[in-house]
Structures are given as structure tokens and as C-alpha cells.
């Protein structure tokens, strides 16, 4: 992240928002100023004090923060792929299905907090550069109190009817019955900690401290991946695995709390409710809350319906391909977590032309990064599952992986449109489209799962994305003043042509993917081919310059001018 210790490097423009920002920063003491992230906006060249500052603009900040996210995600992905086969084989399909269901239930914590986490991200990102730390503290303490109360409600809602929940969803052999009640207790505690994480993890995102964010995520991810392996190797079983997963959540809460106090002066974790702060949060969080409900239906309801109609082993056969597809498209979060606070800050400054630029550029970069992994899933689902987990999982999950790969890609490319609409204060628009998508998803699952099992659940995930995502993305494009052709030509056309070349390569060499080494070589070569085409043909000179500037040993000027 760019150093922020020199106020004179802040760019000047005609906009009053930028001048106001400089006046606010002058009021801060030097120690506080050193901790503030500097947003450098590409202004008119005549207005740029430092000739190099113009390059470190939307592209520079966007690429530097996004790369930090990808480094963190890449490390977690490696750990996940390396440790999951051992955990699955030691637990077996039924008991691993319990782990999957516990994590699904814990994930509902993002629902019960009323969308407070994302609302807090938006307002903190707008207030931080102004130095309004007292207001930030009031908003956080209110959000913290809200999440604590909602988390306790979630505990009660899960623990009281645990026998009913166990009978509906935790169905299997004697091993499942013996641990079902314990698993529900751990799921309830996991939901509570997830609620707290929604509030506390929003702070480093809001102030664009992605180095801190990813360092904590990697540490927690290592515990979550290696912990189950360690306890299983020591002779423990499912109970110890669930405890380790809960412990990783507690570790995340503590780490985010410790880090947040270092860059937000006077931050307090004493819950204190302010009605005015709550109303401010709720004005944005209410549509976010509804969006969260509908999004969770899209993302999680398939596993619950599978657990209701089919044995827990079916949940495992479905969850593992879903895990791969989710990891392949998780790059969307690496980009949208950067775009959201950046858009909010630009919107508060009135820099609408920069929002337009950021929207188109981030859409293209997101597409460029997520598309090649989707192509691999569409081309090689059987070899991937067979070489990773075994022939049984390949036979059960190849169709699932292909359908979910397409569905998660479509969902991913809507991410920039979602956070852009939130950043400019139009939270109801994605809520309406999320409602439409959830309705189609729920209906499709209820119809297809009883008839077609896990394959039906996969196609139930794909259909609503095909119907809703294109309409939603085009709606947001119009809302920010861009044309549909501008979006297609700038954001999608060239990445799709690059992906066509990669797809042809994978299909031609697919028969050679008969070992883990050959599969890895084929995937790496196809990604390198796609990457070379993307870098020198699908990106602009400005984007290459901003990206290559982050690589200190490269002759940046030479490479930036290629193509």
C-alpha cells in the first residue's frame, strides 16, 4: 500500500471533496497521519503535482490491494487442496458431511447481523480519511452491540430445538447419531463467532489495510486447514475437528480486534448502543440484510435440502466439488473487497468519473482472473476429482463440478456491480435482484433435488445465475452512466477470446491428464498461455504500467509498452 506520510503528495483537483480531505488531514497529528491510507486519484495531468503520482491512481491502488488479496488467498487455497483429501478419508463421507453442515449453519451468522458489517465498511471508509474517529467509534460500538445480541439470539434459536434440527438434517448411521447434538452446539457457537467477525473484520477492509487483512486470514486459514489434520493424526475424531474449526473463528476475532486498535485511535470494544448510529447503519443495512437472506438461500440452501432428502454422504459428494468451484471463483472477493471501500470513498468525494473508470476496469480484471479457472473446471472435472480424491468422488461429482463452476463464475462477475451499487448508496437494487435469484434457486432445488439428487442441486444453482446475472449487471452499468457496449467491449470481449484459446488447448490435451503431475502441467501451461494473451492483448498500457510497477525487478517501461 502506498506510503501516506507526506500530505504534499495528495493530488489536487477542482473537486471540493479532495480539498476538504487535505484540510481534514492537516488537523491530525503526525502519528495519526502516518497510519492513514492515501487515496491517490488520477486527476487532470496539469493538476498533478508529482508526475509519477498520476500513474499511482485508480490502477495503482486497485492493483496493489488486489495483489495482496491474491497472495493471501493463494496460500489458503494451497493449504485447502493439500489437507482436504486427508481429512475426508480419515472421517469418511458421513462424518465429513457433518463438518460441511456445521460450517453452513455457522455461515448464517452473516444473515442474523442485519447486514451491519457491510454498512459499517461503507461508513468507516467515508469517515476515516476525514479523521472522524469519534463517529467511527460510535458506529462500531453500536454495530458490536448489535452483533452480540443477534449472536445470542442465534445461539438460542439453534440450541433449543437441537433435537428437531438433528432429526431433520443430521441423519445417518450410529456414528452420526452419537455426535449430532454436539455438532449442533458447536454450530451455534460458530454462528455466534461469525457474527462478531462480520463486524470486526469490516474495519481493515474499510480503511484498505489489506496487508493486515490477509495476514490474519492466512494465519486463521492455516489453523483451519492444518488443525483437523493434526488432531486426526493424533487419533482424535470428528469432535476434535469441530473444536478446531471453532477455535479458528475465535482466533480470527482476537486477531482482528488487536489489529484494528492499532490503526483506529480510541477504538473501544465495550458494547454501547446509540440509536442515532443504529439508524444510520440500518438505513443501509436493511437492504443488505434482505440481500444476505436471499444470497444465503442461493449459496447454502442446496446443502440443507440435500441433507433433508438424501443421506449425509450425498452432502459430502456435493460439498467437495462445491469447495473447488468456490475456491476457483473466490478471486471475486479479492477484487470486490477493494472496490467497495474505494467506490464509497470516491462517491463521498463526488468523483463520479473515477467510479465509472473503476467499475469498467475492475469488471475486466475480475473477468480476466476468474475466467481461466472456470475454463479448467469445465474442461477437466473428472480428472480433477479423481486425482484429488479418488474415482468414487469423480463418478459422483464430475457433473456437479462442471455445473457449479459455471454457476459460481456467473455469480462472481456480478460482484463488481453489487459493491458498486452499495458504494454509491443504491443498496436496494442488488436486494431486488437477490430476491429474484433466491426465489428461482429455492424452487429449482425443491423440484430437481428429489428427482436428480446432487446433479439436480448443481443445475438448480446454475439456472438462476443464467437468468438473473446478465440483467443485473446491465442495470448497474446503466445506473453509473456507462453503455452496455462499453461494458461488453471493455469488460468481457477480450477475456472471452483469451479463454477460447485456453479451452481449445485443454480439450486437445485432455487425454494426457492421467496423472497428478500431467494434470498440473497441463493446467499451468494453459494458465500461462491465457495469462500471456491477457497481459499483452486484453489489458491497456495504463493497466500494464500500474501492474508492472508493483514488480521492482522488471523493466517496467519496456513491458508496459508492449502490445
Coordinates of C-alpha atoms in Angstrom, one line a residue:
X1 CA 0.0 0.0 0.0
X2 CA 1.3 3.5 -0.8
X3 CA 3.0 5.4 2.0
X4 CA 0.8 8.1 3.4
X5 CA 3.3 10.2 5.4
X6 CA 3.5 13.1 3.1
X7 CA 0.5 15.3 2.7
X8 CA 2.0 17.2 -0.2
X9 CA 1.7 14.1 -2.4
X10 CA -2.1 14.3 -2.2
X11 CA -3.4 15.2 -5.6
X12 CA -5.2 18.5 -6.1
X13 CA -8.3 18.8 -8.2
X14 CA -11.1 21.2 -8.7
X15 CA -13.4 18.9 -6.6
X16 CA -14.2 20.3 -3.2
X17 CA -14.1 16.8 -1.7
X18 CA -10.4 16.5 -2.4
X19 CA -9.6 19.9 -0.9
X20 CA -11.8 19.0 2.1
X21 CA -9.8 15.8 2.6
X22 CA -6.5 17.8 2.7
X23 CA -7.9 20.2 5.2
X24 CA -9.1 17.3 7.4
X25 CA -5.7 15.6 7.3
X26 CA -3.9 18.8 8.3
X27 CA -5.8 18.6 11.6
X28 CA -4.4 15.2 12.5
X29 CA -1.2 14.7 14.5
X30 CA 1.8 13.3 12.7
X31 CA 1.4 9.8 14.2
X32 CA -2.2 9.5 13.1
X33 CA -1.3 10.8 9.6
X34 CA 1.3 8.1 9.2
X35 CA -1.4 5.5 9.7
X36 CA -3.9 6.8 7.1
X37 CA -4.2 5.1 3.7
X38 CA -3.6 7.6 0.9
X39 CA -6.1 7.6 -1.9
X40 CA -4.4 9.0 -5.0
X41 CA -6.8 9.9 -7.8
X42 CA -5.7 10.3 -11.3
X43 CA -6.6 14.0 -12.0
X44 CA -6.1 16.2 -15.0
X45 CA -2.3 15.9 -15.8
X46 CA -1.8 19.7 -15.4
X47 CA -3.1 19.4 -11.8
X48 CA -0.8 16.6 -10.7
X49 CA 1.9 17.9 -8.5
X50 CA 4.1 14.8 -8.9
X51 CA 4.4 13.4 -12.4
X52 CA 4.5 9.9 -11.1
X53 CA 1.5 10.3 -8.9
X54 CA -0.9 10.2 -11.8
X55 CA 0.1 6.6 -12.5
X56 CA -0.5 5.6 -8.9
X57 CA -4.2 6.4 -9.3
X58 CA -7.2 4.1 -9.6
X59 CA -5.0 1.5 -11.3
X60 CA -2.2 1.7 -8.8
X61 CA -4.3 1.4 -5.6
X62 CA -6.6 -1.2 -7.2
X63 CA -3.8 -3.5 -8.3
X64 CA -1.7 -3.2 -5.1
X65 CA -4.6 -4.1 -2.8
X66 CA -5.9 -6.8 -5.1
X67 CA -2.5 -8.5 -5.3
X68 CA -2.3 -8.6 -1.5
X69 CA -5.6 -10.3 -1.5
X70 CA -4.5 -12.9 -4.1
X71 CA -1.3 -13.7 -2.2
X72 CA -3.4 -14.4 0.9
X73 CA -6.0 -16.4 -1.0
X74 CA -3.4 -18.4 -2.9
X75 CA -1.7 -19.6 0.3
X76 CA -5.1 -20.6 1.8
X77 CA -6.0 -22.4 -1.4
X78 CA -2.8 -24.4 -1.4
X79 CA -3.4 -25.4 2.2
X80 CA -7.0 -26.4 1.5
X81 CA -6.2 -28.5 -1.5
X82 CA -3.4 -30.2 0.3
X83 CA -5.2 -31.1 3.5
X84 CA -8.8 -31.8 2.5
X85 CA -8.2 -35.3 1.0
X86 CA -6.6 -36.5 4.3
X87 CA -9.5 -35.1 6.3
X88 CA -12.1 -36.6 4.1
X89 CA -10.5 -40.0 4.0
X90 CA -10.0 -40.1 7.8
X91 CA -13.6 -39.0 8.6
X92 CA -15.4 -40.7 5.7
X93 CA -18.3 -39.2 3.7
X94 CA -20.9 -39.2 6.5
X95 CA -18.8 -37.6 9.2
X96 CA -17.3 -35.1 6.8
X97 CA -20.9 -34.2 5.9
X98 CA -21.4 -33.2 9.5
X99 CA -18.4 -30.8 9.2
X100 CA -19.9 -29.3 6.0
X101 CA -23.3 -28.8 7.6
X102 CA -21.8 -27.2 10.7
X103 CA -19.9 -24.7 8.5
X104 CA -23.1 -24.0 6.5
X105 CA -25.0 -23.2 9.7
X106 CA -22.2 -21.1 11.1
X107 CA -22.3 -19.2 7.8
X108 CA -25.8 -18.0 8.6
X109 CA -24.1 -15.6 11.1
X110 CA -23.8 -13.1 8.2
X111 CA -27.5 -13.1 7.9
X112 CA -28.5 -12.5 11.5
X113 CA -26.4 -9.4 11.9
X114 CA -28.8 -7.5 9.7
X115 CA -26.1 -6.5 7.2
X116 CA -24.3 -4.4 9.8
X117 CA -20.8 -5.5 8.7
X118 CA -21.1 -4.1 5.2
X119 CA -22.9 -1.0 6.3
X120 CA -20.0 -0.4 8.8
X121 CA -17.5 -0.8 6.0
X122 CA -19.1 1.8 3.9
X123 CA -19.4 4.5 6.6
X124 CA -16.0 3.9 8.1
X125 CA -14.4 4.2 4.6
X126 CA -16.1 7.5 4.2
X127 CA -15.2 8.8 7.7
X128 CA -11.7 7.6 8.0
X129 CA -10.0 9.9 5.6
X130 CA -11.8 12.8 7.3
X131 CA -10.3 11.8 10.6
X132 CA -13.7 11.5 12.3
X133 CA -12.6 8.8 14.7
X134 CA -15.2 9.6 17.4
X135 CA -18.0 8.9 14.9
X136 CA -16.3 5.7 13.8
X137 CA -16.1 4.6 17.4
X138 CA -19.7 5.2 18.0
X139 CA -20.8 3.3 14.9
X140 CA -18.5 0.4 15.7
X141 CA -19.7 0.1 19.3
X142 CA -23.3 0.1 18.1
X143 CA -22.5 -2.5 15.5
X144 CA -20.6 -4.6 18.0
X145 CA -23.6 -4.5 20.5
X146 CA -26.0 -5.4 17.7
X147 CA -23.9 -8.4 16.6
X148 CA -23.5 -9.6 20.2
X149 CA -27.3 -9.5 20.8
X150 CA -28.1 -11.1 17.4
X151 CA -25.4 -13.8 18.1
X152 CA -27.0 -14.7 21.4
X153 CA -30.4 -15.0 19.7
X154 CA -28.8 -17.3 17.1
X155 CA -27.4 -19.5 19.9
X156 CA -30.8 -19.9 21.5
X157 CA -32.6 -20.5 18.1
X158 CA -30.2 -23.4 17.3
X159 CA -29.7 -24.9 20.8
X160 CA -33.3 -25.1 22.0
X161 CA -34.7 -27.1 19.1
X162 CA -31.5 -29.1 18.6
X163 CA -33.3 -32.5 18.7
X164 CA -35.6 -31.3 15.9
X165 CA -32.7 -30.0 13.8
X166 CA -30.7 -33.2 14.3
X167 CA -33.7 -35.3 13.2
X168 CA -34.2 -33.2 10.0
X169 CA -30.7 -32.7 8.8
X170 CA -28.2 -34.9 10.7
X171 CA -29.4 -38.2 9.5
X172 CA -27.1 -41.2 9.1
X173 CA -25.6 -44.2 10.9
X174 CA -24.8 -44.7 14.6
X175 CA -21.7 -42.5 14.3
X176 CA -23.7 -39.6 13.1
X177 CA -26.4 -40.0 15.8
X178 CA -23.7 -40.1 18.5
X179 CA -22.2 -36.7 17.6
X180 CA -25.2 -34.8 16.1
X181 CA -26.1 -33.0 19.3
X182 CA -22.5 -31.9 20.0
X183 CA -22.2 -30.8 16.4
X184 CA -25.3 -28.5 16.8
X185 CA -23.8 -26.9 19.9
X186 CA -20.6 -26.2 18.0
X187 CA -22.5 -24.9 15.0
X188 CA -24.4 -22.5 17.3
X189 CA -21.1 -21.2 18.8
X190 CA -19.7 -21.0 15.3
X191 CA -22.6 -18.8 14.3
X192 CA -22.0 -16.5 17.3
X193 CA -18.3 -16.0 16.4
X194 CA -19.2 -15.5 12.8
X195 CA -21.5 -12.7 13.8
X196 CA -18.6 -11.0 15.7
X197 CA -16.3 -11.5 12.7
X198 CA -18.8 -9.7 10.4
X199 CA -18.3 -6.5 12.5
X200 CA -14.6 -6.7 13.4
X201 CA -13.3 -7.8 10.0
X202 CA -15.0 -4.9 8.3
X203 CA -12.6 -2.4 9.8
X204 CA -9.4 -3.3 7.9
X205 CA -11.4 -3.6 4.7
X206 CA -12.9 -0.1 5.3
X207 CA -9.5 1.6 5.8
X208 CA -8.0 -0.5 3.0
X209 CA -5.4 -2.3 5.2
X210 CA -5.4 -5.4 3.0
X211 CA -1.9 -6.4 4.2
X212 CA -3.3 -6.8 7.7
X213 CA -6.5 -8.4 6.5
X214 CA -4.7 -11.1 4.5
X215 CA -2.0 -11.8 7.2
X216 CA -4.8 -12.6 9.6
X217 CA -6.8 -14.6 7.0
X218 CA -3.7 -16.8 6.2
X219 CA -3.0 -17.4 9.9
X220 CA -6.6 -18.4 10.6
X221 CA -6.7 -20.4 7.4
X222 CA -3.6 -22.4 8.4
X223 CA -5.2 -23.3 11.7
X224 CA -8.5 -24.3 10.0
X225 CA -6.7 -26.5 7.4
X226 CA -3.8 -27.9 9.4
X227 CA -5.7 -28.2 12.8
X228 CA -8.0 -31.0 11.7
X229 CA -5.1 -32.9 10.1
X230 CA -3.1 -32.6 13.4
X231 CA -5.9 -33.8 15.6
X232 CA -6.9 -36.7 13.3
X233 CA -3.2 -37.8 13.1
X234 CA -3.1 -37.8 16.9
X235 CA -6.0 -40.3 17.0
X236 CA -8.9 -37.9 17.7
X237 CA -12.1 -37.8 15.5
X238 CA -15.0 -35.6 14.5
X239 CA -15.4 -33.8 17.8
X240 CA -11.9 -32.5 17.9
X241 CA -12.2 -31.4 14.3
X242 CA -15.2 -29.3 15.1
X243 CA -13.5 -27.8 18.1
X244 CA -10.5 -26.8 16.0
X245 CA -12.8 -25.1 13.5
X246 CA -14.5 -23.1 16.3
X247 CA -11.1 -22.2 17.7
X248 CA -10.0 -20.7 14.4
X249 CA -13.0 -18.4 14.5
X250 CA -12.1 -17.3 18.0
X251 CA -8.5 -16.7 16.9
X252 CA -9.8 -14.5 14.0
X253 CA -11.9 -12.4 16.3
X254 CA -9.0 -11.8 18.6
X255 CA -6.5 -11.0 15.8
X256 CA -8.8 -8.5 14.1
X257 CA -9.6 -6.8 17.4
X258 CA -5.9 -6.4 18.2
X259 CA -5.0 -5.1 14.7
X260 CA -8.0 -2.7 14.5
X261 CA -6.9 -0.9 17.7
X262 CA -3.6 -0.1 16.0
X263 CA -5.0 2.0 13.2
X264 CA -8.2 3.4 14.6
X265 CA -7.4 5.7 17.6
X266 CA -9.6 5.3 20.6
X267 CA -11.4 2.2 19.4
X268 CA -13.4 0.5 22.2
X269 CA -14.9 -3.0 22.3
X270 CA -17.3 -2.1 25.1
X271 CA -20.7 -2.7 23.5
X272 CA -22.7 0.6 23.6
X273 CA -25.9 1.1 21.7
X274 CA -26.6 4.5 20.1
X275 CA -30.0 4.9 18.5
X276 CA -28.7 7.5 16.0
X277 CA -25.8 5.4 15.0
X278 CA -28.1 2.3 14.7
X279 CA -30.5 4.3 12.5
X280 CA -27.6 5.3 10.3
X281 CA -26.3 1.8 9.9
X282 CA -29.8 0.4 9.4
X283 CA -30.6 2.9 6.6
X284 CA -28.0 0.9 4.5
X285 CA -28.0 -2.4 6.3
X286 CA -31.8 -3.2 5.9
X287 CA -31.5 -3.8 2.1
X288 CA -28.1 -5.5 2.8
X289 CA -29.9 -7.7 5.4
X290 CA -32.5 -8.7 2.8
X291 CA -29.8 -9.3 0.2
X292 CA -28.0 -11.5 2.8
X293 CA -31.1 -13.6 3.3
X294 CA -31.6 -14.1 -0.5
X295 CA -27.9 -14.7 -1.1
X296 CA -27.7 -17.3 1.6
X297 CA -30.6 -19.1 0.0
X298 CA -28.7 -19.2 -3.3
X299 CA -25.4 -20.2 -1.6
X300 CA -26.4 -22.6 1.2
X301 CA -30.0 -23.9 0.9
X302 CA -28.9 -26.6 -1.6
X303 CA -27.0 -28.5 1.2
X304 CA -29.8 -28.3 3.6
X305 CA -32.3 -29.6 1.0
X306 CA -29.8 -32.4 0.1
X307 CA -29.5 -33.3 3.8
X308 CA -33.3 -33.4 4.2
X309 CA -33.9 -35.6 1.1
X310 CA -30.7 -37.7 1.0
X311 CA -28.2 -39.3 3.4
X312 CA -25.3 -37.2 4.7
X313 CA -22.9 -38.9 2.3
X314 CA -24.6 -37.0 -0.5
X315 CA -23.8 -33.7 1.2
X316 CA -20.1 -34.7 1.1
X317 CA -20.2 -35.7 -2.6
X318 CA -21.8 -32.3 -3.4
X319 CA -19.7 -30.2 -1.0
X320 CA -16.3 -31.2 -2.3
X321 CA -16.9 -30.1 -5.9
X322 CA -18.6 -27.0 -4.5
X323 CA -15.4 -26.4 -2.4
X324 CA -13.3 -26.5 -5.6
X325 CA -15.7 -24.2 -7.6
X326 CA -15.9 -21.8 -4.7
X327 CA -12.1 -21.5 -4.4
X328 CA -11.8 -21.1 -8.2
X329 CA -14.2 -18.1 -8.1
X330 CA -13.2 -16.7 -4.7
X331 CA -11.0 -14.2 -6.6
X332 CA -14.1 -12.1 -6.9
X333 CA -14.0 -11.3 -3.2
X334 CA -10.3 -10.3 -3.6
X335 CA -11.4 -7.6 -6.1
X336 CA -14.7 -6.6 -4.7
X337 CA -13.3 -6.1 -1.2
X338 CA -11.0 -3.5 -2.8
X339 CA -13.7 -1.9 -5.0
X340 CA -16.3 -1.4 -2.3
X341 CA -14.5 0.9 0.1
X342 CA -12.7 2.6 -2.8
X343 CA -16.1 3.3 -4.5
X344 CA -17.6 4.6 -1.2
X345 CA -14.7 7.0 -0.8
X346 CA -14.9 8.2 -4.4
X347 CA -18.6 8.7 -4.0
X348 CA -18.2 10.8 -0.9
X349 CA -15.8 13.0 -2.9
X350 CA -18.1 13.3 -5.8
X351 CA -15.6 11.7 -8.1
X352 CA -18.2 10.1 -10.4
X353 CA -15.8 9.8 -13.4
X354 CA -13.4 7.8 -11.3
X355 CA -16.3 5.5 -10.2
X356 CA -17.0 4.9 -13.9
X357 CA -13.4 4.1 -14.6
X358 CA -13.0 1.9 -11.5
X359 CA -16.2 -0.1 -12.5
X360 CA -15.1 -0.9 -16.0
X361 CA -11.5 -1.6 -15.1
X362 CA -12.4 -3.9 -12.1
X363 CA -15.0 -5.7 -14.1
X364 CA -12.4 -6.6 -16.8
X365 CA -9.8 -7.6 -14.2
X366 CA -12.2 -9.7 -12.3
X367 CA -13.3 -11.5 -15.5
X368 CA -9.7 -11.9 -16.6
X369 CA -8.7 -13.6 -13.4
X370 CA -11.7 -15.8 -12.7
X371 CA -12.4 -17.0 -16.2
X372 CA -9.3 -19.3 -16.7
X373 CA -10.0 -21.3 -13.6
X374 CA -13.7 -21.7 -14.7
X375 CA -12.4 -23.0 -18.1
X376 CA -10.3 -25.6 -16.3
X377 CA -13.3 -26.8 -14.2
X378 CA -15.5 -27.0 -17.3
X379 CA -12.8 -28.9 -19.3
X380 CA -11.4 -31.3 -16.7
X381 CA -13.9 -32.0 -13.8
X382 CA -13.4 -35.8 -13.9
X383 CA -9.6 -35.9 -13.8
X384 CA -9.5 -33.2 -11.1
X385 CA -11.8 -35.1 -8.7
X386 CA -10.3 -38.5 -9.5
X387 CA -6.7 -37.4 -8.9
X388 CA -7.5 -35.3 -5.9
X389 CA -10.0 -37.6 -4.0
X390 CA -10.5 -40.8 -5.9
X391 CA -12.7 -42.5 -8.6
X392 CA -15.7 -42.7 -6.3
X393 CA -15.8 -38.9 -5.9
X394 CA -15.1 -38.3 -9.6
X395 CA -18.0 -40.5 -10.6
X396 CA -20.4 -38.8 -8.2
X397 CA -19.2 -35.2 -8.6
X398 CA -18.0 -34.6 -12.2
X399 CA -21.3 -33.2 -13.5
X400 CA -21.7 -31.2 -10.2
X401 CA -18.3 -29.6 -10.6
X402 CA -18.9 -28.6 -14.2
X403 CA -22.3 -27.0 -13.4
X404 CA -21.2 -25.3 -10.2
X405 CA -18.1 -24.0 -12.0
X406 CA -20.3 -22.2 -14.5
X407 CA -22.7 -21.0 -11.8
X408 CA -20.0 -19.6 -9.5
X409 CA -18.4 -17.8 -12.4
X410 CA -21.6 -16.0 -13.3
X411 CA -22.1 -15.2 -9.6
X412 CA -18.6 -13.8 -9.4
X413 CA -18.8 -11.4 -12.4
X414 CA -21.8 -9.8 -10.7
X415 CA -19.7 -8.9 -7.7
X416 CA -18.3 -5.6 -9.0
X417 CA -21.8 -4.5 -9.9
X418 CA -23.0 -5.4 -6.4
X419 CA -20.4 -3.5 -4.5
X420 CA -20.5 -0.5 -6.9
X421 CA -24.2 -0.1 -6.3
X422 CA -23.6 -0.4 -2.5
X423 CA -20.8 2.1 -2.7
X424 CA -23.0 4.8 -4.4
X425 CA -25.8 4.2 -1.9
X426 CA -28.1 2.1 -4.1
X427 CA -28.4 -0.9 -1.8
X428 CA -32.0 -1.8 -2.8
X429 CA -31.1 -2.6 -6.4
X430 CA -29.0 -5.7 -5.6
X431 CA -31.5 -6.7 -2.9
X432 CA -34.3 -6.8 -5.5
X433 CA -32.2 -9.0 -7.9
X434 CA -31.1 -11.2 -5.0
X435 CA -34.7 -11.8 -4.1
X436 CA -35.4 -12.9 -7.7
X437 CA -32.4 -15.2 -7.8
X438 CA -33.3 -16.8 -4.4
X439 CA -36.8 -17.5 -5.5
X440 CA -35.7 -19.3 -8.6
X441 CA -33.0 -21.2 -6.7
X442 CA -35.3 -22.4 -4.0
X443 CA -38.0 -23.5 -6.5
X444 CA -35.4 -25.3 -8.7
X445 CA -33.9 -27.1 -5.7
X446 CA -37.3 -28.3 -4.5
X447 CA -38.1 -29.7 -7.9
X448 CA -34.7 -31.0 -9.1
X449 CA -33.1 -32.4 -5.9
X450 CA -35.7 -35.1 -5.2
X451 CA -35.6 -36.1 -8.9
X452 CA -31.9 -35.9 -9.7
X453 CA -30.1 -35.8 -6.4
X454 CA -26.8 -33.8 -6.3
X455 CA -26.8 -33.2 -10.0
X456 CA -30.2 -31.6 -9.6
X457 CA -28.8 -29.3 -6.9
X458 CA -26.0 -28.2 -9.2
X459 CA -28.3 -27.3 -12.0
X460 CA -30.6 -25.5 -9.6
X461 CA -27.6 -23.3 -8.7
X462 CA -26.8 -22.6 -12.4
X463 CA -30.3 -21.7 -13.7
X464 CA -30.9 -18.6 -11.6
X465 CA -27.4 -17.2 -12.4
X466 CA -28.0 -17.6 -16.1
X467 CA -31.4 -15.8 -15.8
X468 CA -30.6 -13.0 -13.3
X469 CA -27.0 -12.0 -13.5
X470 CA -26.9 -10.5 -17.0
X471 CA -29.9 -8.4 -16.3
X472 CA -28.5 -7.2 -13.0
X473 CA -25.1 -6.3 -14.4
X474 CA -26.6 -4.3 -17.3
X475 CA -28.8 -2.5 -14.9
X476 CA -25.9 -1.3 -12.7
X477 CA -23.9 -0.4 -15.8
X478 CA -26.7 1.9 -16.9
X479 CA -27.1 3.3 -13.4
X480 CA -23.5 4.6 -13.3
X481 CA -23.7 6.1 -16.8
X482 CA -21.9 3.5 -18.9
X483 CA -23.3 1.9 -22.0
X484 CA -23.9 -1.8 -22.4
X485 CA -21.5 -2.0 -25.4
X486 CA -18.8 -0.2 -23.3
X487 CA -19.1 -2.9 -20.6
X488 CA -19.1 -5.8 -23.1
X489 CA -16.2 -4.5 -25.2
X490 CA -14.1 -3.3 -22.3
X491 CA -15.0 -5.9 -19.6
X492 CA -15.8 -9.2 -21.3
X493 CA -15.0 -9.5 -25.0
X494 CA -11.2 -9.8 -24.9
X495 CA -11.1 -12.1 -21.8
X496 CA -13.6 -14.4 -23.6
X497 CA -11.4 -14.6 -26.7
X498 CA -8.4 -15.4 -24.5
X499 CA -10.4 -18.1 -22.7
X500 CA -11.4 -19.7 -26.0
X501 CA -7.8 -20.3 -26.8
X502 CA -7.2 -21.9 -23.4
X503 CA -10.4 -24.1 -23.8
X504 CA -9.2 -25.4 -27.1
X505 CA -5.8 -26.3 -25.6
X506 CA -7.3 -28.1 -22.7
X507 CA -9.7 -30.2 -24.8
X508 CA -6.9 -31.1 -27.2
X509 CA -4.5 -32.3 -24.5
X510 CA -7.2 -33.7 -22.1
X511 CA -6.3 -37.4 -22.8
X512 CA -2.8 -36.7 -21.3
X513 CA -4.2 -35.6 -17.9
X514 CA -3.8 -39.1 -16.5
X515 CA -1.6 -38.3 -13.5
X516 CA -1.4 -35.6 -10.9
X517 CA 1.8 -34.3 -12.4
X518 CA 0.5 -34.2 -16.0
X519 CA -2.7 -32.6 -14.8
X520 CA -0.7 -29.9 -13.0
X521 CA 1.5 -29.3 -16.0
X522 CA -1.5 -29.0 -18.4
X523 CA -3.3 -26.6 -16.1
X524 CA -0.2 -24.4 -15.6
X525 CA 0.7 -24.3 -19.3
X526 CA -2.9 -23.3 -20.2
X527 CA -2.9 -20.6 -17.5
X528 CA 0.4 -19.3 -18.7
X529 CA -0.9 -19.1 -22.3
X530 CA -4.1 -17.4 -21.1
X531 CA -2.0 -15.0 -18.9
X532 CA 0.3 -14.0 -21.7
X533 CA -2.6 -13.3 -24.1
X534 CA -4.4 -11.3 -21.4
X535 CA -1.3 -9.3 -20.4
X536 CA -0.2 -8.2 -23.8
X537 CA -3.6 -8.1 -25.6
X538 CA -6.5 -7.8 -23.2
X539 CA -5.1 -5.1 -20.9
X540 CA -4.3 -1.5 -21.7
X541 CA -0.9 0.2 -21.5
X542 CA -2.0 2.1 -18.4
X543 CA -3.1 -1.2 -16.7
X544 CA 0.1 -2.9 -17.5
X545 CA 2.1 0.0 -16.3
X546 CA 0.2 0.1 -12.9
X547 CA 0.6 -3.7 -12.5
X548 CA 4.2 -4.0 -13.5
X549 CA 5.2 -1.0 -11.3
X550 CA 4.5 -3.4 -8.4
X551 CA 7.3 -5.7 -9.6
X552 CA 10.5 -3.9 -8.7
X553 CA 12.9 -6.1 -10.7
X554 CA 11.1 -5.7 -14.0
X555 CA 12.0 -3.2 -16.7
X556 CA 8.5 -1.8 -16.4
X557 CA 8.6 0.8 -19.2
X558 CA 9.7 -1.8 -21.7
X559 CA 7.0 -4.3 -20.9
X560 CA 4.2 -1.7 -20.4
X561 CA 4.7 -0.5 -23.9
X562 CA 4.4 -4.0 -25.5
X563 CA 1.2 -4.8 -27.4

